[in-house]
Amino acid sequence: MSQQSNRDILKVDGLKAYYQMNYFGVEREVRAVDDITMTVRKNEVYGIAGESSSGKTSFIKVLAAAIRPPLRVVAGSATYAFKSGTIDVAHASPEEIEAVRWKHLSYIMQGSMSVLNPVRRIGKTFKDFAQRPLGLSGRAFEERVVHHLSRLKLPPDVLKAYPHELSGGMRQRVTIGLATVCHPEFIIADEPTTALDVVVQKEVLSLIREIQQDMGSSVVFVTHDMSVHANMADRVGIIYAGRLVEEGPTRQMFFAPKHPYTAHLVASLPRIGDTTQRPALEGRPPNLADPPQGCRFHPRCPLAVEKCRTQTPPLEEVAPDQRSACWRWMDVEPLVKPSAPVGVVA
Amino acid sequence: MSTLLEVNNVSKRFTMGGLFGRRVVDAVQEASFSLTTDKPEIFTIIGESGSGKTTLARMILGLEDASEGEILFRGKRISRHMGQAERLAFMSAVQPVFQNPFEAFNPLKKIERYLSSTARRFLRTSDRATIDRAMDEALQKVGLSLKEVRGRFPHEMSGGQLQRCAIARALIPNPPLLIADEPVSMVDASLRMSIVNLLRSLRDDLGVSVIYITHDLATAYYISDRIIIMQRGRIVEMGDARTVLENPEHPYSRLLKASVLSTDDAGAGKLATDPGMVDLANAMMGRAGKLVDRQDGRRVRVYDEA
């Protein structure tokens, strides 16, 4: 507790988590999370963006204390400062993790259809998840759940329903309900809206945001869709090939990015009212079992120079509260013009 | 001006449940539109889940029979009960691209196997060289080459590349019409634009018409020529894509547009949707009304105020 400043709830320090496999004497190592250092503050939404196979799911697996072989933490730590005390989930024992799970550290999963048990009523699922951490019995527990559901604009009837009887949006709201019923201090949301269509997506997002502000929790929100981050996150971190390449306040990230990959992600978003040709990034994300030398983005980078091929750029502060891992960050041009000056939040 | 595809007052009704508690679901009601051969275009069908857009696509592909109305392709009626020869001829002109490329390809078979079996069937040849040439040509069109793809399994490709392969497969018989059912929704946002740009170049350079089914208004605006917006099986607004999306008129279209997440005020945390808008759009659900023409060429469903 002593080294951590009061505003941080999570401190990740030099975290390395690799998939280590050894089949028939052949060793294979996939460096899914490679030296990530970052913090998440109290009462903020931290967005994590990255392509599939960029290591973002492995990273949040560590954060969610769901580290199973072949994934192993090789170095570093991920320390939470909960009200009940600090815990380093990268090295904690199963009992210690059990004590904080759901109650302090909670997880909204992707794909609400596969999360809920199809042959169990929602009410039973709530009991399975939350009754023990909450320590309430019978009627008190039910009242708590019904009250919580009403906050999510769900009728109490859903407790008697089976998952298939609910629409996609309602199911997703139920999973949010499950994750938040214990009022956790820290919520990890892994692409909670990817399978939903636009109207429901916005509803679910505003709900997560509302609940977060109500309870004053911190949320780590993972999605590859930058337009979601634009509207959800207070700060955004971009993961590329297992490394954090840039992080900063949302508005700065969109209109004054300092890493070419961020600039590209923002520029490739289509917008209504604009039909100019959008550039698409060529190439594919690198193979994490054999990442390129130097900066891992250099094979696809329009700004790459010789130095990028050999030396790995450090993640350094380039603007207030904004860090970028790029040798040429001062040459990154924002590709999108803001409708209002940067730094002014409407 | 000859018509390529004509959809005439098509409805589809599904019966759900057993003998007791039977109910009917009107998945598509009285949909009409047509595409011409002269001008290739990207024709977009927008709607949320359950709006009937996929059912409509399945009917156009001849996988589902319409309950009422008819669908004509080059003047011939499409039905599920076409003979094999007829079906083959039809499929060589209308090809599907599906939503999730990882599900469309068998993970245990090499990608080229799909391409070559499509080529063998539609080109009616078993000559290796001809098949290879057809595969390479199709892959070139999507910005890949046979050399890159040969010997690879689906998991060795990224989602964007795999979706390109799926489009290449569909292009082998040189169809004048592609039906793409949410081709980008399972692809990473950063790779999405390469697929969307590809659809655009298919239209501009190869003269392929595309029926693009999506719920993403931003990409729809970016590539489409004409759009129709569906709500619970009914077309509520149709017309030129720019005209409609810049200034939607039907409450449901307006709700859809308001739900698009904009990046203009990134970081401001604006997420609330006007509840009045949602109520108004929901009030229109299931009501018959009728489509009327507007000055600017669009058609909008209006309701008699009762």
XYZ file of C-alpha atoms in Angstrom:
652
model
C 0.000 0.000 0.000
C 2.833 2.308 0.853
C 4.353 2.692 -2.620
C 1.043 2.970 -4.336
C -0.418 6.400 -4.603
C -3.954 6.656 -3.356
C -5.626 7.241 -6.686
C -4.486 3.975 -8.260
C -6.451 0.802 -7.787
C -4.394 -1.397 -10.085
C -0.703 -1.242 -10.707
C 0.798 -3.499 -13.359
C 4.564 -3.555 -13.258
C 6.715 -5.120 -15.960
C 4.224 -7.917 -16.471
C 5.307 -10.757 -18.728
C 2.991 -13.685 -19.293
C 3.949 -16.333 -21.818
C 2.283 -19.441 -23.125
C 4.891 -22.106 -22.594
C 4.299 -25.413 -24.249
C 6.416 -28.490 -24.338
C 5.091 -31.178 -26.629
C 7.227 -34.248 -27.338
C 10.338 -32.379 -26.370
C 9.600 -29.440 -28.657
C 9.459 -26.241 -26.662
C 7.342 -23.380 -27.871
C 6.934 -20.039 -26.230
C 4.314 -17.484 -27.189
C 4.961 -14.091 -25.665
C 1.380 -12.924 -25.368
C 2.047 -10.269 -22.736
C 5.495 -8.802 -22.953
C 6.558 -6.232 -20.419
C 3.438 -4.205 -19.761
C 3.549 -1.450 -17.160
C 0.436 0.595 -16.485
C -1.944 1.744 -13.791
C -5.702 2.022 -13.541
C -7.065 4.782 -11.345
C -10.030 4.719 -9.050
C -13.344 5.545 -10.632
C -12.213 5.525 -14.231
C -12.942 3.556 -17.381
C -9.716 2.364 -18.928
C -10.150 1.169 -22.515
C -7.831 -1.447 -23.955
C -7.751 -1.685 -27.740
C -5.927 -4.111 -29.970
C -6.444 -6.528 -32.826
C -7.263 -10.161 -32.310
C -4.131 -12.090 -31.376
C -2.510 -8.932 -30.037
C -2.422 -10.430 -26.551
C -5.165 -8.326 -25.036
C -7.191 -11.321 -23.927
C -4.141 -12.923 -22.307
C -3.438 -9.660 -20.535
C -6.889 -9.428 -19.020
C -6.749 -13.103 -18.119
C -3.888 -12.178 -15.848
C -5.757 -9.145 -14.517
C -8.821 -11.281 -13.852
C -6.643 -13.806 -11.992
C -7.611 -16.520 -14.471
C -4.093 -17.734 -15.151
C -4.167 -21.338 -16.281
C -1.357 -23.316 -17.877
C 0.010 -23.087 -20.521
C -0.265 -19.375 -19.697
C 2.325 -18.502 -17.070
C 3.407 -15.258 -15.478
C 7.130 -15.084 -16.130
C 7.917 -11.762 -14.529
C 6.314 -8.706 -13.032
C 3.226 -8.177 -10.947
C -0.376 -6.966 -11.121
C -1.306 -5.509 -7.752
C -4.760 -4.363 -6.765
C -5.325 -2.009 -3.861
C -8.779 -3.009 -2.658
C -10.420 -1.647 0.459
C -9.797 -4.996 2.115
C -6.081 -4.903 1.336
C -3.678 -5.334 -1.525
C -3.336 -8.446 -3.599
C -0.921 -9.360 -6.367
C -3.079 -11.576 -8.590
C -0.105 -12.758 -10.587
C 1.264 -14.561 -7.552
C -1.694 -14.983 -5.217
C -2.864 -18.344 -3.951
C -6.255 -19.697 -5.088
C -7.705 -19.001 -1.625
C -6.634 -15.369 -1.710
C -8.137 -14.955 -5.161
C -11.333 -16.684 -4.105
C -11.676 -14.096 -1.340
C -11.724 -11.143 -3.724
C -13.412 -12.673 -6.759
C -16.837 -11.186 -7.606
C -16.854 -9.202 -4.403
C -13.982 -6.904 -5.321
C -12.853 -8.084 -8.716
C -15.476 -8.911 -11.284
C -15.637 -9.839 -14.919
C -18.200 -9.202 -17.691
C -17.705 -11.813 -20.331
C -17.965 -11.830 -24.075
C -20.808 -13.777 -25.693
C -23.675 -13.808 -23.237
C -25.092 -16.983 -24.768
C -22.196 -19.168 -23.715
C -21.764 -17.590 -20.287
C -25.184 -18.402 -18.897
C -25.982 -22.015 -18.229
C -28.699 -22.873 -20.769
C -30.455 -25.384 -18.511
C -30.510 -23.254 -15.377
C -32.915 -20.426 -14.682
C -31.374 -16.967 -14.353
C -32.331 -16.795 -10.675
C -30.369 -19.981 -9.944
C -27.392 -18.636 -11.827
C -27.503 -15.519 -9.667
C -27.485 -17.726 -6.584
C -24.534 -19.749 -7.868
C -22.540 -16.622 -8.549
C -23.345 -14.189 -5.842
C -24.933 -15.706 -2.786
C -21.677 -16.815 -1.193
C -19.647 -13.648 -1.792
C -22.553 -11.518 -0.602
C -23.147 -13.674 2.445
C -26.871 -13.022 2.427
C -29.437 -15.738 2.796
C -32.825 -16.402 1.245
C -35.135 -13.450 1.067
C -32.551 -10.742 1.681
C -30.515 -12.035 -1.212
C -33.514 -12.135 -3.514
C -34.477 -8.596 -2.602
C -30.974 -7.427 -3.318
C -30.980 -9.124 -6.734
C -34.415 -7.799 -7.707
C -33.405 -4.311 -6.655
C -30.217 -4.597 -8.666
C -32.082 -5.870 -11.720
C -34.491 -2.958 -11.584
C -31.491 -0.658 -11.831
C -30.597 -2.456 -15.024
C -34.188 -1.968 -16.205
C -34.910 -5.669 -16.058
C -38.217 -6.955 -14.655
C -38.005 -9.456 -11.753
C -39.555 -12.064 -14.064
C -36.233 -12.669 -15.755
C -35.119 -14.586 -12.676
C -37.578 -17.301 -13.621
C -36.580 -17.342 -17.281
C -34.079 -19.540 -19.065
C -31.330 -17.792 -21.061
C -32.808 -18.688 -24.451
C -36.045 -16.934 -23.576
C -34.314 -13.569 -23.394
C -33.219 -11.353 -26.252
C -29.521 -10.702 -26.861
C -29.644 -7.292 -25.218
C -31.458 -8.587 -22.139
C -29.017 -11.474 -21.809
C -26.118 -9.084 -21.918
C -27.783 -6.976 -19.258
C -28.174 -10.095 -17.123
C -24.444 -10.821 -17.390
C -23.730 -7.218 -16.417
C -26.088 -7.725 -13.495
C -24.207 -10.850 -12.449
C -20.908 -9.031 -12.589
C -22.075 -5.996 -10.640
C -24.515 -7.364 -8.070
C -21.786 -7.541 -5.410
C -20.758 -3.914 -6.062
C -17.196 -4.783 -7.016
C -14.458 -2.188 -6.933
C -12.946 -3.365 -10.172
C -14.750 -4.669 -13.252
C -13.142 -6.193 -16.299
C -15.332 -6.114 -19.407
C -14.158 -8.211 -22.331
C -15.872 -7.131 -25.552
C -19.295 -7.080 -23.919
C -21.021 -5.534 -26.915
C -19.368 -7.125 -29.922
C -22.270 -9.400 -30.787
C -24.960 -6.757 -30.335
C -26.431 -4.423 -32.894
C -26.175 -0.661 -32.769
C -29.253 0.309 -30.775
C -28.735 -2.347 -28.104
C -24.995 -1.714 -28.061
C -25.456 1.887 -27.098
C -27.984 0.943 -24.445
C -25.638 -1.605 -22.887
C -22.685 0.778 -22.978
C -24.542 3.596 -21.295
C -25.719 1.096 -18.697
C -22.188 -0.021 -17.887
C -21.109 3.586 -17.646
C -24.058 4.452 -15.414
C -23.452 1.537 -13.064
C -19.756 2.356 -12.941
C -20.442 5.939 -11.902
C -23.090 4.882 -9.410
C -20.793 2.507 -7.629
C -17.584 4.421 -8.201
C -15.823 1.328 -9.483
C -13.011 1.158 -11.995
C -13.612 -0.579 -15.303
C -11.124 -2.043 -17.718
C -12.984 -2.162 -20.984
C -11.587 -4.283 -23.783
C -12.709 -4.018 -27.397
C -11.126 -3.636 -30.807
C -13.749 -1.106 -31.833
C -12.297 2.377 -31.414
C -15.668 4.086 -31.744
C -16.750 2.341 -28.539
C -13.643 3.579 -26.749
C -14.320 7.091 -27.986
C -17.550 7.129 -26.064
C -16.778 4.903 -23.089
C -13.246 5.346 -21.899
C -11.567 8.027 -19.842
C -8.170 6.746 -20.886
C -7.267 4.359 -23.691
C -4.317 1.988 -23.942
C -3.369 0.405 -27.260
C -1.862 -3.062 -27.244
C 0.064 -4.283 -30.252
C 1.785 -7.659 -30.368
C 1.825 -8.116 -26.604
C 3.107 -4.634 -25.798
C 1.436 -1.468 -24.706
C 2.357 0.946 -27.503
C 0.468 4.028 -26.426
C -1.804 5.212 -23.676
C -3.417 8.511 -22.845
C -6.647 10.417 -22.254
C -9.272 9.440 -24.841
C -9.526 12.785 -26.545
C -5.773 13.159 -26.945
C -5.524 9.632 -28.303
C -8.083 10.385 -30.995
C -6.965 13.797 -32.099
C -3.299 13.929 -31.151
C -2.027 10.356 -31.301
C 1.696 9.892 -30.857
C 2.018 6.417 -32.283
C 1.454 5.561 -35.974
C -0.646 2.523 -35.078
C -3.073 4.609 -33.014
C -3.224 7.196 -35.775
C -4.131 4.472 -38.214
C -6.782 2.904 -35.975
C -8.497 6.238 -35.574
C -8.243 7.152 -39.244
C -9.744 3.901 -40.471
C -13.079 4.516 -38.772
C -15.811 5.337 -41.287
C -18.028 8.266 -40.435
C -21.454 9.276 -41.651
C -21.164 12.312 -43.844
C -17.740 11.405 -45.182
C -17.135 9.092 -48.125
C -13.480 9.749 -48.827
C -11.428 6.605 -49.288
C -10.244 5.219 -45.958
C -6.809 3.688 -45.775
C -6.603 0.096 -44.655
C -3.533 -1.139 -42.852
C -1.705 -3.734 -44.920
C -0.091 -6.829 -43.565
C -1.116 -8.843 -40.556
C -0.328 -8.809 -36.862
C 2.968 -10.517 -36.105
C 3.245 -14.060 -34.894
C 3.825 -13.805 -31.160
C 5.890 -16.984 -31.121
C 8.408 -15.205 -33.297
C 7.922 -11.435 -33.041
C 9.927 -9.085 -35.259
C 13.102 -7.479 -33.935
C 13.066 -3.944 -32.650
C 9.718 -2.167 -32.666
C 7.131 -4.846 -33.355
C 5.072 -2.546 -35.539
C 7.895 -1.670 -37.941
C 6.980 -4.104 -40.798
C 3.618 -2.346 -41.177
C 4.670 1.128 -40.133
C 4.718 3.963 -42.690
C 7.291 5.883 -40.632
C 9.719 3.030 -39.968
C 13.438 3.837 -40.169
C 16.521 1.710 -39.609
C 16.530 2.292 -35.857
C 13.005 0.808 -35.579
C 14.215 -2.481 -37.055
C 16.872 -3.054 -34.419
C 15.972 -1.234 -31.209
C 12.840 -1.534 -29.144
C 11.398 1.875 -28.290
C 10.563 2.424 -24.600
C 7.134 3.599 -23.450
C 7.808 7.197 -22.480
C 5.781 10.209 -21.554
C 5.407 12.374 -24.674
C 2.620 14.704 -23.590
C 0.800 15.320 -20.303
C -0.514 11.934 -19.152
C 0.216 10.398 -22.554
C 2.861 7.734 -23.120
C 4.008 6.347 -26.452
C 6.490 3.680 -27.498
C 7.724 5.039 -30.798
C 11.097 6.376 -31.923
C 9.438 8.882 -34.204
C 6.491 9.984 -32.096
C 7.068 13.633 -32.919
C 6.509 12.884 -36.604
C 3.106 11.261 -36.144
C 0.483 13.389 -37.802
C -3.079 13.126 -36.576
C -5.128 11.916 -39.537
C -8.447 13.078 -38.179
C -9.354 16.664 -37.445
C -11.357 17.281 -34.305
C -14.589 19.226 -34.364
C -13.473 21.129 -31.242
C -10.008 22.030 -29.969
C -8.062 19.261 -28.276
C -8.140 19.329 -24.527
C -11.493 21.055 -24.323
C -14.066 18.576 -23.150
C -17.581 19.593 -24.071
C -32.678 -1.542 -69.049
C -32.933 -5.116 -67.957
C -33.433 -6.216 -64.426
C -30.966 -8.435 -62.690
C -32.962 -9.145 -59.609
C -36.545 -8.368 -58.911
C -38.141 -8.799 -55.527
C -41.913 -8.482 -55.765
C -44.019 -8.101 -52.649
C -42.189 -10.868 -50.882
C -43.343 -12.038 -47.473
C -42.075 -14.833 -45.303
C -44.001 -16.300 -42.436
C -42.551 -18.841 -40.051
C -44.718 -21.030 -37.886
C -43.251 -21.648 -34.473
C -44.189 -24.110 -31.799
C -46.167 -27.296 -31.987
C -49.835 -28.110 -32.278
C -50.624 -26.195 -29.112
C -49.324 -22.750 -28.544
C -48.606 -22.295 -32.195
C -47.738 -18.824 -33.297
C -46.660 -17.250 -36.521
C -43.781 -14.879 -37.002
C -43.806 -12.571 -39.975
C -40.108 -12.377 -40.712
C -40.436 -10.356 -43.894
C -43.500 -8.503 -45.051
C -44.145 -7.171 -48.531
C -40.617 -6.344 -49.523
C -40.101 -5.041 -53.045
C -37.040 -3.727 -54.827
C -35.052 -4.423 -57.952
C -31.491 -4.269 -59.203
C -30.570 -3.606 -62.833
C -27.802 -5.133 -64.897
C -26.657 -1.846 -66.421
C -25.284 -0.219 -63.339
C -23.514 -2.300 -60.727
C -24.282 -1.029 -57.274
C -23.929 -1.795 -53.611
C -27.393 -2.255 -52.282
C -27.525 -2.252 -48.508
C -30.108 -3.775 -46.229
C -29.951 -2.320 -42.719
C -31.782 -3.470 -39.635
C -31.168 -4.842 -36.172
C -31.322 -8.517 -35.282
C -34.753 -9.887 -35.919
C -35.593 -7.347 -38.585
C -35.731 -9.998 -41.307
C -32.670 -8.984 -43.256
C -31.052 -12.396 -43.183
C -34.330 -14.119 -44.095
C -34.585 -11.843 -47.098
C -31.053 -12.763 -48.122
C -31.783 -16.460 -47.736
C -34.794 -16.098 -49.979
C -32.749 -14.334 -52.622
C -30.195 -17.140 -52.429
C -32.977 -19.676 -52.937
C -32.423 -21.306 -49.565
C -35.875 -20.391 -48.348
C -39.158 -20.119 -50.225
C -41.211 -16.983 -49.979
C -44.662 -17.417 -48.436
C -46.060 -14.794 -50.756
C -44.760 -12.878 -53.709
C -41.889 -13.906 -55.931
C -38.238 -13.251 -56.529
C -37.058 -13.175 -60.133
C -33.444 -13.408 -61.163
C -32.976 -12.426 -64.800
C -36.681 -13.072 -65.286
C -36.563 -16.563 -63.815
C -38.251 -17.406 -60.577
C -36.010 -18.467 -57.717
C -37.231 -21.377 -55.676
C -35.875 -23.923 -53.277
C -37.014 -26.697 -55.568
C -34.951 -25.895 -58.614
C -33.436 -28.833 -60.467
C -29.745 -29.487 -60.046
C -28.715 -27.996 -63.386
C -30.882 -24.978 -62.836
C -29.535 -24.542 -59.338
C -25.937 -24.721 -60.530
C -26.605 -22.107 -63.175
C -28.230 -19.892 -60.581
C -25.442 -20.342 -58.062
C -22.854 -19.421 -60.631
C -24.566 -16.059 -60.918
C -25.444 -15.372 -57.284
C -22.871 -16.156 -54.629
C -22.972 -15.726 -50.853
C -20.349 -14.389 -48.444
C -21.065 -15.242 -44.836
C -20.583 -13.452 -41.576
C -17.906 -15.399 -39.776
C -15.052 -16.583 -41.972
C -13.765 -18.873 -39.206
C -17.041 -20.767 -39.279
C -17.357 -20.762 -43.047
C -14.112 -22.681 -43.464
C -13.500 -26.100 -42.028
C -10.509 -25.706 -39.685
C -9.130 -29.113 -40.635
C -9.018 -28.541 -44.380
C -6.715 -26.341 -46.367
C -8.261 -23.184 -47.731
C -7.334 -23.991 -51.319
C -9.529 -27.072 -51.168
C -12.643 -24.916 -50.989
C -11.474 -22.741 -53.796
C -10.596 -25.691 -55.991
C -13.842 -27.561 -55.377
C -15.797 -24.433 -56.258
C -13.705 -24.014 -59.393
C -14.095 -27.649 -60.390
C -17.832 -27.511 -60.052
C -18.542 -24.232 -61.750
C -15.954 -24.401 -64.490
C -16.852 -28.069 -65.131
C -13.290 -29.131 -65.498
C -10.843 -31.354 -63.698
C -7.794 -29.897 -65.381
C -5.367 -28.834 -62.636
C -3.891 -25.949 -64.583
C -7.287 -24.429 -65.383
C -8.420 -24.723 -61.794
C -5.210 -23.179 -60.488
C -5.529 -20.319 -62.925
C -9.145 -19.665 -61.900
C -8.166 -19.747 -58.222
C -5.255 -17.411 -58.729
C -7.377 -14.980 -60.745
C -10.039 -14.875 -58.045
C -7.447 -14.394 -55.304
C -5.738 -11.636 -57.288
C -9.059 -9.801 -57.369
C -9.119 -9.675 -53.581
C -5.467 -8.713 -53.263
C -4.044 -12.129 -52.429
C -2.384 -14.735 -54.573
C -2.477 -18.498 -54.809
C 1.144 -18.613 -53.746
C 0.294 -17.005 -50.392
C -2.733 -19.169 -49.760
C -1.592 -22.563 -50.973
C -1.013 -25.065 -48.213
C -2.425 -22.834 -45.475
C -5.078 -23.731 -42.963
C -7.739 -21.221 -41.838
C -6.116 -20.620 -38.439
C -2.948 -19.445 -40.129
C -4.723 -16.448 -41.625
C -6.056 -13.326 -39.933
C -9.798 -12.729 -39.950
C -9.489 -10.118 -42.666
C -7.424 -12.364 -44.933
C -9.781 -15.264 -44.408
C -12.784 -13.143 -45.263
C -10.937 -12.131 -48.434
C -10.506 -15.813 -49.266
C -14.236 -16.323 -48.723
C -14.926 -13.485 -51.145
C -12.399 -14.920 -53.610
C -14.214 -18.239 -53.470
C -17.482 -16.481 -54.243
C -15.855 -14.709 -57.199
C -14.625 -17.866 -58.949
C -17.708 -18.326 -61.183
C -17.628 -14.575 -62.012
C -21.068 -13.868 -60.566
C -22.806 -10.582 -61.345
C -24.297 -10.545 -57.851
C -22.776 -11.162 -54.429
C -24.827 -11.438 -51.279
C -22.748 -10.452 -48.278
C -24.434 -11.081 -44.940
C -22.631 -8.952 -42.341
C -19.242 -9.661 -43.916
C -17.341 -7.371 -41.557
C -19.013 -7.771 -38.197
C -16.704 -10.588 -37.081
C -13.581 -8.965 -38.497
C -11.383 -6.703 -36.392
C -12.142 -3.028 -36.718
C -8.644 -2.342 -37.976
C -9.007 -4.907 -40.762
C -12.628 -4.080 -41.466
C -11.875 -1.260 -43.842
C -9.836 -3.510 -46.122
C -12.922 -5.691 -46.683
C -15.184 -2.722 -47.170
C -12.751 -1.146 -49.620
C -12.631 -4.483 -51.414
C -16.402 -4.572 -51.884
C -16.172 -1.085 -53.254
C -13.511 -2.022 -55.778
C -15.505 -5.089 -56.834
C -18.307 -2.783 -57.808
C -16.150 -0.139 -59.471
C -13.586 -2.312 -61.228
C -15.323 -5.620 -61.841
C -18.922 -4.529 -62.156
C -20.202 -6.867 -59.468
C -23.379 -5.847 -57.697
C -23.373 -6.491 -53.987
C -26.281 -6.858 -51.629
C -24.631 -5.763 -48.400
C -26.449 -6.722 -45.251
C -25.369 -4.939 -42.095
C -26.385 -3.078 -38.981
C -23.442 -0.746 -39.180
C -24.597 2.567 -40.589
C -21.143 4.052 -40.849
C -19.801 1.500 -43.335
C -23.159 1.476 -45.110
C -22.881 5.199 -45.680
C -19.321 4.778 -46.826
C -19.953 2.282 -49.614
C -23.615 1.966 -50.551
C -25.505 3.425 -53.444
C -28.992 2.579 -52.286
C -30.226 1.329 -48.956
C -33.345 -0.080 -47.411
C -33.951 0.072 -43.683
C -36.007 -2.719 -42.166
C -37.827 -2.819 -38.862
C -39.469 -6.068 -37.800
C -39.834 -7.408 -41.313
C -41.122 -4.226 -42.865
C -39.211 -1.807 -45.027
C -39.589 1.537 -43.307
C -37.395 3.694 -45.480
C -35.587 3.184 -48.769
C -33.741 5.293 -51.288
C -30.392 6.802 -52.115
C -27.955 6.009 -49.310
C -26.603 9.524 -48.843
C -30.021 11.157 -48.913
C -31.496 8.730 -46.441
C -28.614 8.521 -43.993
C -27.809 12.200 -43.909
C -31.335 13.049 -43.033
C -33.393 10.010 -42.048
C -37.101 10.578 -41.848
C -38.687 7.509 -40.278
C -38.382 7.456 -36.466
C -36.662 4.072 -36.563
C -34.069 5.257 -39.070
C -33.483 8.273 -36.901
C -32.963 6.036 -33.879
C -30.466 3.928 -35.793
C -28.522 6.964 -36.822
C -28.535 8.374 -33.303
C -27.174 5.075 -32.014
C -24.070 5.200 -34.156
C -21.137 5.936 -31.905
C -19.413 9.007 -33.160
C -15.796 9.828 -32.542
C -16.282 13.554 -32.941
C -16.651 14.128 -29.269
C -14.297 11.409 -28.133
C -13.770 11.404 -24.423
C -16.885 13.360 -23.627
C -18.686 10.229 -22.488
C -21.947 11.012 -24.262
C -23.893 7.812 -24.385
C -27.483 8.524 -23.494
C -30.064 7.963 -26.184
C -33.119 10.166 -26.082
C -35.759 7.870 -24.563
C -38.509 9.645 -26.493
C -36.814 8.561 -29.692
C -36.782 4.909 -28.639
C -40.451 5.021 -27.640
C -41.431 6.654 -30.892
C -39.544 4.071 -32.932
C -41.014 1.222 -30.905
C -44.510 2.615 -31.361
C -44.127 2.133 -35.104
C -43.201 -1.502 -34.699
C -45.617 -3.923 -36.306
C -47.911 -1.251 -37.678
C -48.821 -1.624 -41.317
C -48.847 1.873 -42.774
C -47.770 2.300 -46.368
C -44.725 3.416 -48.274
C -45.063 6.784 -49.938
C -42.729 8.553 -52.366
C -40.970 11.712 -51.322
C -39.648 14.546 -53.445
C -36.002 13.560 -53.058
C -36.575 10.046 -54.388
C -36.787 8.176 -51.132
C -39.745 6.132 -49.969
C -40.879 6.271 -46.367
C -43.486 4.276 -44.507
C -46.194 6.526 -43.076
C -49.001 5.601 -40.758
C -52.546 6.818 -40.570
C -52.880 8.769 -37.386
C -55.688 7.045 -35.561
